mmCIF file of C-alpha atoms in Angstrom:
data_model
loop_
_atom_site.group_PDB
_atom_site.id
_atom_site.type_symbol
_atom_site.label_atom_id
_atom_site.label_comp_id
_atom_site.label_asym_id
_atom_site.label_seq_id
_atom_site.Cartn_x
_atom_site.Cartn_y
_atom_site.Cartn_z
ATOM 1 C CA UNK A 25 -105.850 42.649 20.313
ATOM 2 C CA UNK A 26 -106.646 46.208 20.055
ATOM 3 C CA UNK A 27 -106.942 48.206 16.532
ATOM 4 C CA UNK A 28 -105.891 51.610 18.164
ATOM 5 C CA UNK A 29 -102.379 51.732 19.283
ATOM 6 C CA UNK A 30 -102.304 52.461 22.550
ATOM 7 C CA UNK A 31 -99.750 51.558 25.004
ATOM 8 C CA UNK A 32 -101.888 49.952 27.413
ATOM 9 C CA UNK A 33 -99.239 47.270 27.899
ATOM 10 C CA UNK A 34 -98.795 48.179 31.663
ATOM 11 C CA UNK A 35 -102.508 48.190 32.679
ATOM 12 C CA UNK A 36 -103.224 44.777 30.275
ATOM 13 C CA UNK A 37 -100.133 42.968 31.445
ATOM 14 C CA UNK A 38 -100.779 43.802 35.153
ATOM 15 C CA UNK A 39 -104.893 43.187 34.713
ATOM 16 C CA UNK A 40 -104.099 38.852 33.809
ATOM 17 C CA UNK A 41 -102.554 39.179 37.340
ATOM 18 C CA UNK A 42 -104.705 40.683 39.312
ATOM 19 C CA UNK A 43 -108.044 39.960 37.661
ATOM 20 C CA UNK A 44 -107.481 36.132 38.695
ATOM 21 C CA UNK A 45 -106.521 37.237 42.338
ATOM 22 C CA UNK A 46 -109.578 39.197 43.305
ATOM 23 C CA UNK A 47 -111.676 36.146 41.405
ATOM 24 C CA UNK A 48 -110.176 33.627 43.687
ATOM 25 C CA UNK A 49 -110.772 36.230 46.426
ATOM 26 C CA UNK A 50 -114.773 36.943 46.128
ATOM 27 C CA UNK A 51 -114.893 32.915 46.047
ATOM 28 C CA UNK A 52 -112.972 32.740 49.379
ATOM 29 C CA UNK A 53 -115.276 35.703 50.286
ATOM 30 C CA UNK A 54 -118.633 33.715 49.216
ATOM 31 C CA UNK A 55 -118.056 30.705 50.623
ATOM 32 C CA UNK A 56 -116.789 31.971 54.184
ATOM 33 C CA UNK A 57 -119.918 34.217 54.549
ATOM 34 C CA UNK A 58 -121.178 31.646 56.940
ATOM 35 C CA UNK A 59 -118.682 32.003 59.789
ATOM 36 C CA UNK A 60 -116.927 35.174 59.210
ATOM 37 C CA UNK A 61 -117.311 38.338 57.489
ATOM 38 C CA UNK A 62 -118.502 37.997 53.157
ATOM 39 C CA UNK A 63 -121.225 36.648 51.792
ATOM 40 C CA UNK A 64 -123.038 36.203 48.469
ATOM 41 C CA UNK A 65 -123.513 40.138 48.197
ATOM 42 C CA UNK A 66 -119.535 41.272 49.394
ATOM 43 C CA UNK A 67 -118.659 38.272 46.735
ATOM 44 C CA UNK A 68 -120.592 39.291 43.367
ATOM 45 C CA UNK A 69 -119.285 42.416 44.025
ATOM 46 C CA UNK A 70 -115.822 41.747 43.927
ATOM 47 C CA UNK A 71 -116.653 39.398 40.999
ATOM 48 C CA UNK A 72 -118.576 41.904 39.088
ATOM 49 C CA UNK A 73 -115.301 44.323 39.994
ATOM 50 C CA UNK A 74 -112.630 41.894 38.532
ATOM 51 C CA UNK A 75 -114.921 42.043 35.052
ATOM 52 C CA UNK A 76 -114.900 45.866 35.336
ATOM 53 C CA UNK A 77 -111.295 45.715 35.651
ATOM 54 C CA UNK A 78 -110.911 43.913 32.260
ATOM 55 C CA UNK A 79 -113.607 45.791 30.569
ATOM 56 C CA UNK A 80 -111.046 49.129 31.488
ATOM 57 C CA UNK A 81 -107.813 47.630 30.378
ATOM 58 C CA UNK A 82 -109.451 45.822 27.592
ATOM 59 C CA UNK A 83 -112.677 46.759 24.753
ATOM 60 C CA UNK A 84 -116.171 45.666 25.744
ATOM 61 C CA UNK A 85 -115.729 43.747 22.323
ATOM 62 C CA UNK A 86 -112.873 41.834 23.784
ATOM 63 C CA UNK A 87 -114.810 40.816 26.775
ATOM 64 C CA UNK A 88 -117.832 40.079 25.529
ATOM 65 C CA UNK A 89 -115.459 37.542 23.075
ATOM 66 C CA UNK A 90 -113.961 36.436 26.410
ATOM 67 C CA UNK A 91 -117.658 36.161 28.524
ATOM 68 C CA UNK A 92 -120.389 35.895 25.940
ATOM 69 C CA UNK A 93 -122.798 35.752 28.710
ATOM 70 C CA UNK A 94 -125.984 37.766 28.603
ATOM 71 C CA UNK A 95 -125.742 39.083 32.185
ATOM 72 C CA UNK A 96 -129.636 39.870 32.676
ATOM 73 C CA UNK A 97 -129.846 35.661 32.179
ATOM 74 C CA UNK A 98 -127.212 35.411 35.346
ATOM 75 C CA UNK A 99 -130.061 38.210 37.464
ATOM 76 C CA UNK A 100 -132.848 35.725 36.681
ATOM 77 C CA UNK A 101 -131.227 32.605 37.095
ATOM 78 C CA UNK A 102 -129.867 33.795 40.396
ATOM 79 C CA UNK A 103 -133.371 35.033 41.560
ATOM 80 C CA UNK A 104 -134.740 31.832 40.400
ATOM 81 C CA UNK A 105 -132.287 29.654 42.297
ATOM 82 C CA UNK A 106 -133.500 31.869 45.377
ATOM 83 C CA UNK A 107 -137.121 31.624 45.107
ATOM 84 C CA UNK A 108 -136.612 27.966 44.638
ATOM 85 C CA UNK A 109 -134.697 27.561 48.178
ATOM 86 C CA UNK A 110 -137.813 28.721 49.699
ATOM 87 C CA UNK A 111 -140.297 26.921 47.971
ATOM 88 C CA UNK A 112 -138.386 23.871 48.601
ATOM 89 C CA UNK A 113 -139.161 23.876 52.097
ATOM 90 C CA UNK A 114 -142.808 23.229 51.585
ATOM 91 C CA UNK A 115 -141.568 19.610 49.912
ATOM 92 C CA UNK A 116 -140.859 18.905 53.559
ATOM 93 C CA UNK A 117 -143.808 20.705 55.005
ATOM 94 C CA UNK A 118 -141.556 23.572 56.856
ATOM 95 C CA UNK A 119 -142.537 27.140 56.217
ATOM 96 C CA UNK A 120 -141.440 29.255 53.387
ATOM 97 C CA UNK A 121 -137.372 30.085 53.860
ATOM 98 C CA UNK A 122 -136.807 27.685 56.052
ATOM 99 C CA UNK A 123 -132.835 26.208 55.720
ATOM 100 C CA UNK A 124 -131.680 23.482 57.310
ATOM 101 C CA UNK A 125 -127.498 21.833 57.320
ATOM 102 C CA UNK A 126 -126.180 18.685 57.767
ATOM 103 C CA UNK A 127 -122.553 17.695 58.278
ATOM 104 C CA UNK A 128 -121.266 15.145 55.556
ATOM 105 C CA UNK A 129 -118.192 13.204 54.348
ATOM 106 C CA UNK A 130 -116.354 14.662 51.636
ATOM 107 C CA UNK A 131 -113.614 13.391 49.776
ATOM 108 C CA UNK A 132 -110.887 15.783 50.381
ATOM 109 C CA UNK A 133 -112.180 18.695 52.782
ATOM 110 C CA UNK A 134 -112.810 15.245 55.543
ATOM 111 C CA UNK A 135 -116.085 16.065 57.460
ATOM 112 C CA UNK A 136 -118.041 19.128 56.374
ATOM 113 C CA UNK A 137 -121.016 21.318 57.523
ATOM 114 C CA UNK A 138 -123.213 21.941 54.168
ATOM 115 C CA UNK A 139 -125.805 24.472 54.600
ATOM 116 C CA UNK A 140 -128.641 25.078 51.975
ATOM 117 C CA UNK A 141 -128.288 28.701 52.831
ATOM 118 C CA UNK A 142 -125.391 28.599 50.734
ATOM 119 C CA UNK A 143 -127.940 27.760 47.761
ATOM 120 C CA UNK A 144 -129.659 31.238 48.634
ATOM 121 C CA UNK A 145 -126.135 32.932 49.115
ATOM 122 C CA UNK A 146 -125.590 32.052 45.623
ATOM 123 C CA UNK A 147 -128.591 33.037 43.991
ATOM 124 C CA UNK A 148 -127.998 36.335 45.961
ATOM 125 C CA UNK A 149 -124.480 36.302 44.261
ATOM 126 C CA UNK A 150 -125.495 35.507 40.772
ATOM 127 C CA UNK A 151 -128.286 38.614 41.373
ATOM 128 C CA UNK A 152 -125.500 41.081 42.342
ATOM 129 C CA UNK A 153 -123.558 39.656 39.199
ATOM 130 C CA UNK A 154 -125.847 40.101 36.686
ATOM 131 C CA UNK A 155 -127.272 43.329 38.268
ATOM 132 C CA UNK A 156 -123.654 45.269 38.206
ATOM 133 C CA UNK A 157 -122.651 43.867 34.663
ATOM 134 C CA UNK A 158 -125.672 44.722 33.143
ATOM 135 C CA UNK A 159 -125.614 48.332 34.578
ATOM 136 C CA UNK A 160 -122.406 48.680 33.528
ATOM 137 C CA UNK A 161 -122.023 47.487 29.995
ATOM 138 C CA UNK A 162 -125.231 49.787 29.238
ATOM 139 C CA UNK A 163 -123.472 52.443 30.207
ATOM 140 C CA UNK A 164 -120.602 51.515 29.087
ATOM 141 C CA UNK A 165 -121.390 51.070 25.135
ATOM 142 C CA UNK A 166 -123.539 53.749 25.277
ATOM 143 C CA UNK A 167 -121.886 56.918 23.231
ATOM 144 C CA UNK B 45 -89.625 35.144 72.127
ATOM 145 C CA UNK B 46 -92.921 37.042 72.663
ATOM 146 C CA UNK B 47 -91.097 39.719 73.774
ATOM 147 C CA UNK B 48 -88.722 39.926 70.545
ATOM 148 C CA UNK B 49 -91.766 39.647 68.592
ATOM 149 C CA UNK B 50 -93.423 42.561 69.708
ATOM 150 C CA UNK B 51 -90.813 44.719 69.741
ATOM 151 C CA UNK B 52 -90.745 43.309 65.914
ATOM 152 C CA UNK B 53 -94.532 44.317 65.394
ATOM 153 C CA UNK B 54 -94.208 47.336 67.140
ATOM 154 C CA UNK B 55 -90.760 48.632 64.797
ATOM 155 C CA UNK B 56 -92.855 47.797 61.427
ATOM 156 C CA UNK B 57 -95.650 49.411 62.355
ATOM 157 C CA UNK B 58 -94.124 52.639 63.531
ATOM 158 C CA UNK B 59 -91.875 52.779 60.853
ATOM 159 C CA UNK B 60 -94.754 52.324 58.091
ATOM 160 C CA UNK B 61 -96.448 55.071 59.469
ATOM 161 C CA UNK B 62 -93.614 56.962 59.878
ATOM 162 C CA UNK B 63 -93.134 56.087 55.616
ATOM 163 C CA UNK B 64 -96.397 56.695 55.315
ATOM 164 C CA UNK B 65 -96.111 60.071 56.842
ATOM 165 C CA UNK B 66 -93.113 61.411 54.751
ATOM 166 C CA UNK B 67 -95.187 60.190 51.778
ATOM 167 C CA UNK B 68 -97.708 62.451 52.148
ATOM 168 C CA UNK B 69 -95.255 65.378 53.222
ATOM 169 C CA UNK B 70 -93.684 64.717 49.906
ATOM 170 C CA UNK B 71 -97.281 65.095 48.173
ATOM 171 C CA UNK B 72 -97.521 68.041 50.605
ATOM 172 C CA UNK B 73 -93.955 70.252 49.252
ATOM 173 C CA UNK B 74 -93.335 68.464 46.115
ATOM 174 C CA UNK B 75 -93.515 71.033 43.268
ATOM 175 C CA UNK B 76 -95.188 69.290 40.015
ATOM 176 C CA UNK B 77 -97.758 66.767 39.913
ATOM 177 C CA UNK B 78 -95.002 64.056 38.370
ATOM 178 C CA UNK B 79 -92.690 64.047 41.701
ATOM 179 C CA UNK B 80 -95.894 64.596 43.601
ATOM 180 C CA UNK B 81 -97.057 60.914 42.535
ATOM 181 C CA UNK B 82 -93.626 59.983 42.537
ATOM 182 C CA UNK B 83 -93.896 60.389 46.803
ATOM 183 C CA UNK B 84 -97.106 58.907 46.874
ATOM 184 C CA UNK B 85 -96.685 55.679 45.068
ATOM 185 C CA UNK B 86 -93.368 54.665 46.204
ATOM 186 C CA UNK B 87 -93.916 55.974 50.048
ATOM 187 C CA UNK B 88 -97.800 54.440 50.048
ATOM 188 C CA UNK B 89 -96.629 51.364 49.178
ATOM 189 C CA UNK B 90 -93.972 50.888 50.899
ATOM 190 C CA UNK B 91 -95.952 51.884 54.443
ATOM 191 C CA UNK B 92 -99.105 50.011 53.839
ATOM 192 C CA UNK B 93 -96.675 46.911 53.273
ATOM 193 C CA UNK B 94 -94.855 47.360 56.412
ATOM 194 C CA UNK B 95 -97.962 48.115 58.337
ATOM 195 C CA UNK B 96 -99.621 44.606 57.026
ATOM 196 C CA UNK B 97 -96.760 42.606 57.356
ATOM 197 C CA UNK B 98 -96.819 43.833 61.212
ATOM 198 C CA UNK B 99 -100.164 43.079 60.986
ATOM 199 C CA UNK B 100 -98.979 39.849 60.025
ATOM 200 C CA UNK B 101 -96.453 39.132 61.919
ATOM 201 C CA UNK B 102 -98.788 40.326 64.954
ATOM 202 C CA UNK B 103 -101.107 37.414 64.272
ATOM 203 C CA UNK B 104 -98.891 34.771 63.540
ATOM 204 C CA UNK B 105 -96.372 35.730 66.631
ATOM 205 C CA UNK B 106 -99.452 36.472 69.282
ATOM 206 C CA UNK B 107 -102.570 34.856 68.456
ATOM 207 C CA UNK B 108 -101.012 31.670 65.995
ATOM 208 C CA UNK B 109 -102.704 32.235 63.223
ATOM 209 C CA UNK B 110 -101.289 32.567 59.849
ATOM 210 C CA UNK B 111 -103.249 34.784 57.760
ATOM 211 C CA UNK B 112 -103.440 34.147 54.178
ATOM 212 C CA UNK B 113 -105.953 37.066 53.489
ATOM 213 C CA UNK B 114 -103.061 39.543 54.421
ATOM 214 C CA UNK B 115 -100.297 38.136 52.366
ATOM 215 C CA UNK B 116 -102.318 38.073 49.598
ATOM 216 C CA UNK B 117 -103.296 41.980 50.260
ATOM 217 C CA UNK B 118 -98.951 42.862 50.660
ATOM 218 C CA UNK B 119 -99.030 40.872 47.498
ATOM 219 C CA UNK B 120 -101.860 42.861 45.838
ATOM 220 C CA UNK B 121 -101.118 46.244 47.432
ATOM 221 C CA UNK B 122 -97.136 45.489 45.603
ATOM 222 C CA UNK B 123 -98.296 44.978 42.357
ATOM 223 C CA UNK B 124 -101.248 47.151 41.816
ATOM 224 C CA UNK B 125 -100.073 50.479 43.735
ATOM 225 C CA UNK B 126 -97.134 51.205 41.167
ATOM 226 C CA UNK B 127 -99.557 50.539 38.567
ATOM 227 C CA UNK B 128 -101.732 52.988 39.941
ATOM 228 C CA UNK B 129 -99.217 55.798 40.150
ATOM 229 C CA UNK B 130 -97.981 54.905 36.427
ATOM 230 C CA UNK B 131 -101.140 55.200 35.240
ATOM 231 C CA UNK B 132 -101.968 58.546 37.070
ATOM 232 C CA UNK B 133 -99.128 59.950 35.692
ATOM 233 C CA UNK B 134 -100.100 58.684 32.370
ATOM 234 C CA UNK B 135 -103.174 60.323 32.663
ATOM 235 C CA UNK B 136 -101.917 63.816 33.879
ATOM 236 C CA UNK B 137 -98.894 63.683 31.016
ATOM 237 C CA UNK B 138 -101.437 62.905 28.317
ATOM 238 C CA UNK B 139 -104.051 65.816 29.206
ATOM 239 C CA UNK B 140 -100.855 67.825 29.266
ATOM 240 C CA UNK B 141 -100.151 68.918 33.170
ATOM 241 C CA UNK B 142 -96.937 70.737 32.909
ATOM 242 C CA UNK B 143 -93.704 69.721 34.201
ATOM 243 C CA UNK B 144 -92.198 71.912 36.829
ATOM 244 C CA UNK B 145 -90.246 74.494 35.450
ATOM 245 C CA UNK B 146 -86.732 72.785 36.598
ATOM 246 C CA UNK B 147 -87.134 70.078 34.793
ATOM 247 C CA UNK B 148 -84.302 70.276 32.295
ATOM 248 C CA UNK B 149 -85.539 67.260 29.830
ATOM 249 C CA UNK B 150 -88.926 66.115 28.168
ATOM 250 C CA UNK B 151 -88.067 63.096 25.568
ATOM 251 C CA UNK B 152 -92.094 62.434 24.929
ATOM 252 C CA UNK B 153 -92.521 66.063 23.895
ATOM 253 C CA UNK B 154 -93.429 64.960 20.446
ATOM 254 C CA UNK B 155 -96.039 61.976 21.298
ATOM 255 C CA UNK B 156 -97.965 63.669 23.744
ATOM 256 C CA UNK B 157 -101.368 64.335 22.028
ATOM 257 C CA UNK B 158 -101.365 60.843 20.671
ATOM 258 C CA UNK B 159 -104.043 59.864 22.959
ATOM 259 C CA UNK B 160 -106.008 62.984 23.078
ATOM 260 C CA UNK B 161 -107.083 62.511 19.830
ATOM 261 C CA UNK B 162 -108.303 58.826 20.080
ATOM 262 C CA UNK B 163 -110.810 59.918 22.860
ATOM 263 C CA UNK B 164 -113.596 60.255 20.288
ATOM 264 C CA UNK B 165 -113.694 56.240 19.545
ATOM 265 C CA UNK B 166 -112.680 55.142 23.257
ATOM 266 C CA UNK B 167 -114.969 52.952 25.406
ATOM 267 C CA UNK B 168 -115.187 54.051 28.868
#
């Protein structure tokens, strides 16, 4: 996987652990923003960490193989999704922001209280996302 | 049983600290930077465990609730720490930090500059 022979077989071996841990974790983290501490902010963080963590035990080439994502696409697409929360409140003739929840059936999880604040929360997310990636793979492949 | 249980909470958490406290005495008198890390790595780790899984053990025995959040940080804290303190050491041994002047055997003499000379075409 990498041409120069390092021995980075500690760091690599130990980063497929971990990486998926502290993904799961900024989910748990932007979903419980609601009731307890986290949020769409504290969660692309820890996202946008995990990625940094592979981009240091791997190459940028390698992860850009593993994420071909352009991450100034995720920045707009998350500050779309948030401008369209608001606007979508003058379908129903509320004011701009406005966010409403409902508590619903679901399958598994039994009843459940959806909020469209979560919408915003991830448009905030998919902001902080793009933002940090993009910061950091400039600098990053910049010599 | 509550009574048991605290005296539990209480022993873990004075005795990570107390870990925790010899750790960084050992950073404190240890001579080279290799036995320095050696102290702070193993003692670190082993503390901050025993102070979370009082933590733990606090919330489960006191208030009832099992929390997830902190096994999966004793988990974490176990697996990355070392890692940490290997790769600090890497670090020092490859920019070439000298061993103390007891130390009686270097086998990687030879293959130290190996990664010295790759910094041109690194990354990050």
């Amino acid at each position: 996987m990498n041409e120069q022979k390092t021995n980075d077989l500690i760091l690599q071996t130990v980063t497929k652990l971990v990486s998926f841990i502290i993904l799961l974790f900024s989910f748990y983290l932007f979903l419980s923003g609601h009731n307890a501490p986290g949020g769409g902010f504290v969660g692309g963080l820890i996202t946008s960490s995990s990625i940094v963590l592979l981009l240091l035990a791997y190459d940028l080439k390698t992860v850009r193989s593993i994420l071909p994502i352009n991450f100034i696409y995720v920045a707009g697409a998350g500050l779309l999704l948030a401008v369209l929360t608001g606007v979508g409140s003058f379908v129903f003739g509320a004011p701009f922001l406005t966010h409403t929840f409902g508590y619903f059936h679901l399958p598994i999880l039994g009843k459940t209280e959806l909020a469209t604040a979560t919408l915003f929360d991830l448009g905030v997310y998919l902001v902080v996302v793009g933002i940090t990636m993009t910061i950091i793979q400039t600098i990053g492949e910049e010599e | 049983m509550i009574v048991i249980a605290k005296i539990a909470v209480a022993i873990l958490i004075l005795m990570g600290a107390l870990i925790c406290l010899a750790a960084s005495f050992g950073t404190l008198r240890l001579p080279d930077m290799y036995t320095r890390s050696h102290a702070a790595s193993k003692g670190s780790t082993l503390g901050v465990n025993m102070i979370l899984l009082g933590v733990f053990f606090f919330l489960w025995f006191i208030t009832g609730e099992i929390s997830a959040k902190i096994l999966l940080g004793i988990f974490f804290i176990f697996i990355t720490s070392p890692v940490g303190g290997h790769l600090i050491c890497r670090a020092a041994y490859n920019s070439g930090v000298k061993l103390d002047e007891r130390s009686v055997q270097d086998d990687y003499n030879g293959i130290r500059n190996f990664v010295i000379k790759r910094k041109e075409d690194s990354y990050l």
